[in-house]
Tab-separated table of C-alpha atoms in Angstrom:
chain	number	residue	atom	x	y	z
O	1	UNK	CA	76.205	49.802	103.619
O	2	UNK	CA	77.620	50.671	100.197
O	3	UNK	CA	74.800	53.156	99.642
O	4	UNK	CA	75.497	54.975	102.929
O	5	UNK	CA	79.239	55.054	102.192
O	6	UNK	CA	78.538	56.555	98.763
O	7	UNK	CA	76.238	59.147	100.321
O	8	UNK	CA	78.940	60.051	102.824
O	9	UNK	CA	81.513	60.470	100.044
O	10	UNK	CA	79.132	62.662	98.038
O	11	UNK	CA	78.355	64.737	101.149
O	12	UNK	CA	82.073	65.214	101.918
O	13	UNK	CA	82.733	66.222	98.310
O	14	UNK	CA	79.900	68.760	98.376
O	15	UNK	CA	81.138	70.208	101.676
O	16	UNK	CA	84.687	70.512	100.344
O	17	UNK	CA	83.368	72.221	97.198
O	18	UNK	CA	81.352	74.661	99.312
O	19	UNK	CA	84.413	75.464	101.456
O	20	UNK	CA	86.525	75.922	98.337
O	21	UNK	CA	83.981	78.356	96.884
O	22	UNK	CA	83.835	80.205	100.224
O	23	UNK	CA	87.615	80.619	100.322
O	24	UNK	CA	87.709	81.757	96.693
O	25	UNK	CA	85.084	84.412	97.447
O	26	UNK	CA	87.337	85.883	100.160
O	27	UNK	CA	89.466	87.475	97.425
O	28	UNK	CA	86.497	89.368	95.977
O	29	UNK	CA	86.583	93.078	96.775
O	30	UNK	CA	83.023	92.735	98.105
O	31	UNK	CA	84.139	90.234	100.763
O	32	UNK	CA	83.316	91.201	104.336
O	33	UNK	CA	86.727	89.925	105.453
O	34	UNK	CA	89.408	92.307	104.173
O	35	UNK	CA	92.775	91.013	103.009
O	36	UNK	CA	95.668	91.727	105.351
O	37	UNK	CA	98.693	90.850	103.207
O	38	UNK	CA	99.695	92.411	99.892
O	39	UNK	CA	102.439	91.076	97.635
O	40	UNK	CA	103.789	93.329	94.913
O	41	UNK	CA	105.761	91.319	92.388
O	42	UNK	CA	107.912	93.121	89.840
O	43	UNK	CA	109.016	91.223	86.740
O	44	UNK	CA	111.924	91.887	84.377
O	45	UNK	CA	109.836	94.420	82.390
O	46	UNK	CA	109.230	96.469	85.562
O	47	UNK	CA	105.571	95.446	85.469
O	48	UNK	CA	104.189	95.181	88.980
O	49	UNK	CA	101.461	92.679	89.799
O	50	UNK	CA	99.588	93.043	93.085
O	51	UNK	CA	98.318	90.000	94.971
O	52	UNK	CA	96.196	90.390	98.095
O	53	UNK	CA	95.621	87.576	100.559
O	54	UNK	CA	94.787	86.626	104.138
O	55	UNK	CA	97.791	85.715	106.281
O	56	UNK	CA	95.850	83.218	108.386
O	57	UNK	CA	94.631	81.318	105.329
O	58	UNK	CA	98.167	81.258	103.918
O	59	UNK	CA	99.410	79.909	107.246
O	60	UNK	CA	96.811	77.133	107.126
O	61	UNK	CA	98.103	75.807	103.817
O	62	UNK	CA	101.839	76.437	104.096
O	63	UNK	CA	104.327	75.834	106.878
O	64	UNK	CA	106.589	78.425	105.246
O	65	UNK	CA	103.912	81.102	105.528
O	66	UNK	CA	103.072	79.971	109.033
O	67	UNK	CA	106.493	80.501	110.552
O	68	UNK	CA	109.323	81.303	108.206
O	69	UNK	CA	107.572	84.035	106.240
O	70	UNK	CA	106.870	85.766	109.544
O	71	UNK	CA	110.577	85.582	110.339
O	72	UNK	CA	111.328	87.306	107.036
O	73	UNK	CA	108.770	90.049	107.680
O	74	UNK	CA	110.105	90.624	111.211
O	75	UNK	CA	113.647	90.810	109.795
O	76	UNK	CA	112.617	93.374	107.181
O	77	UNK	CA	110.954	95.509	109.858
O	78	UNK	CA	113.956	94.981	112.176
O	79	UNK	CA	111.860	93.344	114.860
O	80	UNK	CA	113.257	90.625	117.162
O	81	UNK	CA	112.715	87.141	115.803
O	82	UNK	CA	114.263	84.638	118.257
O	83	UNK	CA	116.668	83.410	115.610
O	84	UNK	CA	118.378	80.940	117.939
O	85	UNK	CA	115.141	79.002	118.441
O	86	UNK	CA	115.079	77.849	114.802
O	87	UNK	CA	115.918	74.259	113.931
O	88	UNK	CA	118.492	73.483	111.275
O	89	UNK	CA	115.752	72.824	108.700
O	90	UNK	CA	114.058	76.097	109.695
O	91	UNK	CA	117.308	77.936	109.036
O	92	UNK	CA	117.562	76.410	105.564
O	93	UNK	CA	113.926	77.345	104.843
O	94	UNK	CA	114.678	80.902	105.964
O	95	UNK	CA	117.792	80.881	103.764
O	96	UNK	CA	115.580	79.789	100.884
O	97	UNK	CA	113.247	82.750	101.474
O	98	UNK	CA	116.180	85.149	101.807
O	99	UNK	CA	117.590	83.857	98.533
O	100	UNK	CA	114.285	83.683	96.656
O	101	UNK	CA	113.047	87.123	97.710
O	102	UNK	CA	116.563	88.630	97.624
O	103	UNK	CA	116.157	90.226	101.055
O	104	UNK	CA	119.197	92.410	101.672
O	105	UNK	CA	121.203	91.237	104.673
O	106	UNK	CA	118.946	88.323	105.573
O	107	UNK	CA	121.276	85.614	104.276
O	108	UNK	CA	124.094	87.211	106.276
O	109	UNK	CA	121.901	87.027	109.388
O	110	UNK	CA	121.171	83.339	108.709
O	111	UNK	CA	124.918	82.692	108.361
O	112	UNK	CA	125.592	84.509	111.664
O	113	UNK	CA	123.033	82.285	113.406
O	114	UNK	CA	124.485	79.155	111.775
O	115	UNK	CA	127.980	80.020	113.060
O	116	UNK	CA	126.552	79.995	116.597
O	117	UNK	CA	124.447	76.840	116.101
O	118	UNK	CA	125.458	74.274	118.751
O	119	UNK	CA	126.995	71.055	117.456
O	120	UNK	CA	127.248	68.165	119.903
O	121	UNK	CA	127.533	64.393	119.969
O	122	UNK	CA	123.773	63.908	119.737
O	123	UNK	CA	123.242	66.078	116.626
O	124	UNK	CA	126.486	66.067	114.624
O	125	UNK	CA	125.425	63.309	112.205
O	126	UNK	CA	121.947	64.778	111.734
O	127	UNK	CA	123.315	68.287	111.138
O	128	UNK	CA	125.826	66.944	108.582
O	129	UNK	CA	123.059	65.003	106.815
O	130	UNK	CA	120.733	68.029	106.630
O	131	UNK	CA	123.573	70.336	105.559
O	132	UNK	CA	124.429	67.931	102.732
O	133	UNK	CA	120.732	67.608	101.811
O	134	UNK	CA	120.447	71.415	101.495
O	135	UNK	CA	123.773	71.822	99.684
O	136	UNK	CA	122.115	74.130	97.141
O	137	UNK	CA	122.571	76.817	99.809
O	138	UNK	CA	126.310	76.356	99.653
O	139	UNK	CA	127.425	79.063	102.086
O	140	UNK	CA	125.080	77.970	104.866
O	141	UNK	CA	125.666	74.296	104.108
O	142	UNK	CA	129.454	74.726	104.161
O	143	UNK	CA	129.336	76.509	107.523
O	144	UNK	CA	127.329	73.653	109.021
O	145	UNK	CA	129.570	70.986	107.463
O	146	UNK	CA	132.690	72.800	108.650
O	147	UNK	CA	131.310	72.918	112.183
O	148	UNK	CA	130.549	69.187	112.040
O	149	UNK	CA	134.052	68.342	110.833
O	150	UNK	CA	135.616	70.573	113.497
O	151	UNK	CA	133.532	68.867	116.176
């Protein structure tokens, strides 16, 4: 029994290593699967670093890339994004992206959506808790808290 369990663990480890190597090889220029996302990051010295990736792989490993990053891209390209369907935590994650990537006008859009966010008896305590939890985004947090107090 112990021997078969050990063999299973070794097999799983080898499979994970093989998958890891396969994913790493996707970034090689010789890969048959081309990248479909490019990030250009400029530092303080105006040096630009280019990072290429696969959006589906990024979505597999990060909830932010799965949904919120798409919201940011749609905002940048001025494409509809169903803003009112976002939860309160989604809105704070989007605010984080807007702040981190310094996307012009995106924080204002988040604040506009927050002003319209419905507060009712069933969510007022939860909204206040989340707004306090994300107080580092003071403008958005204060709008939510103000709405809760006014309720």
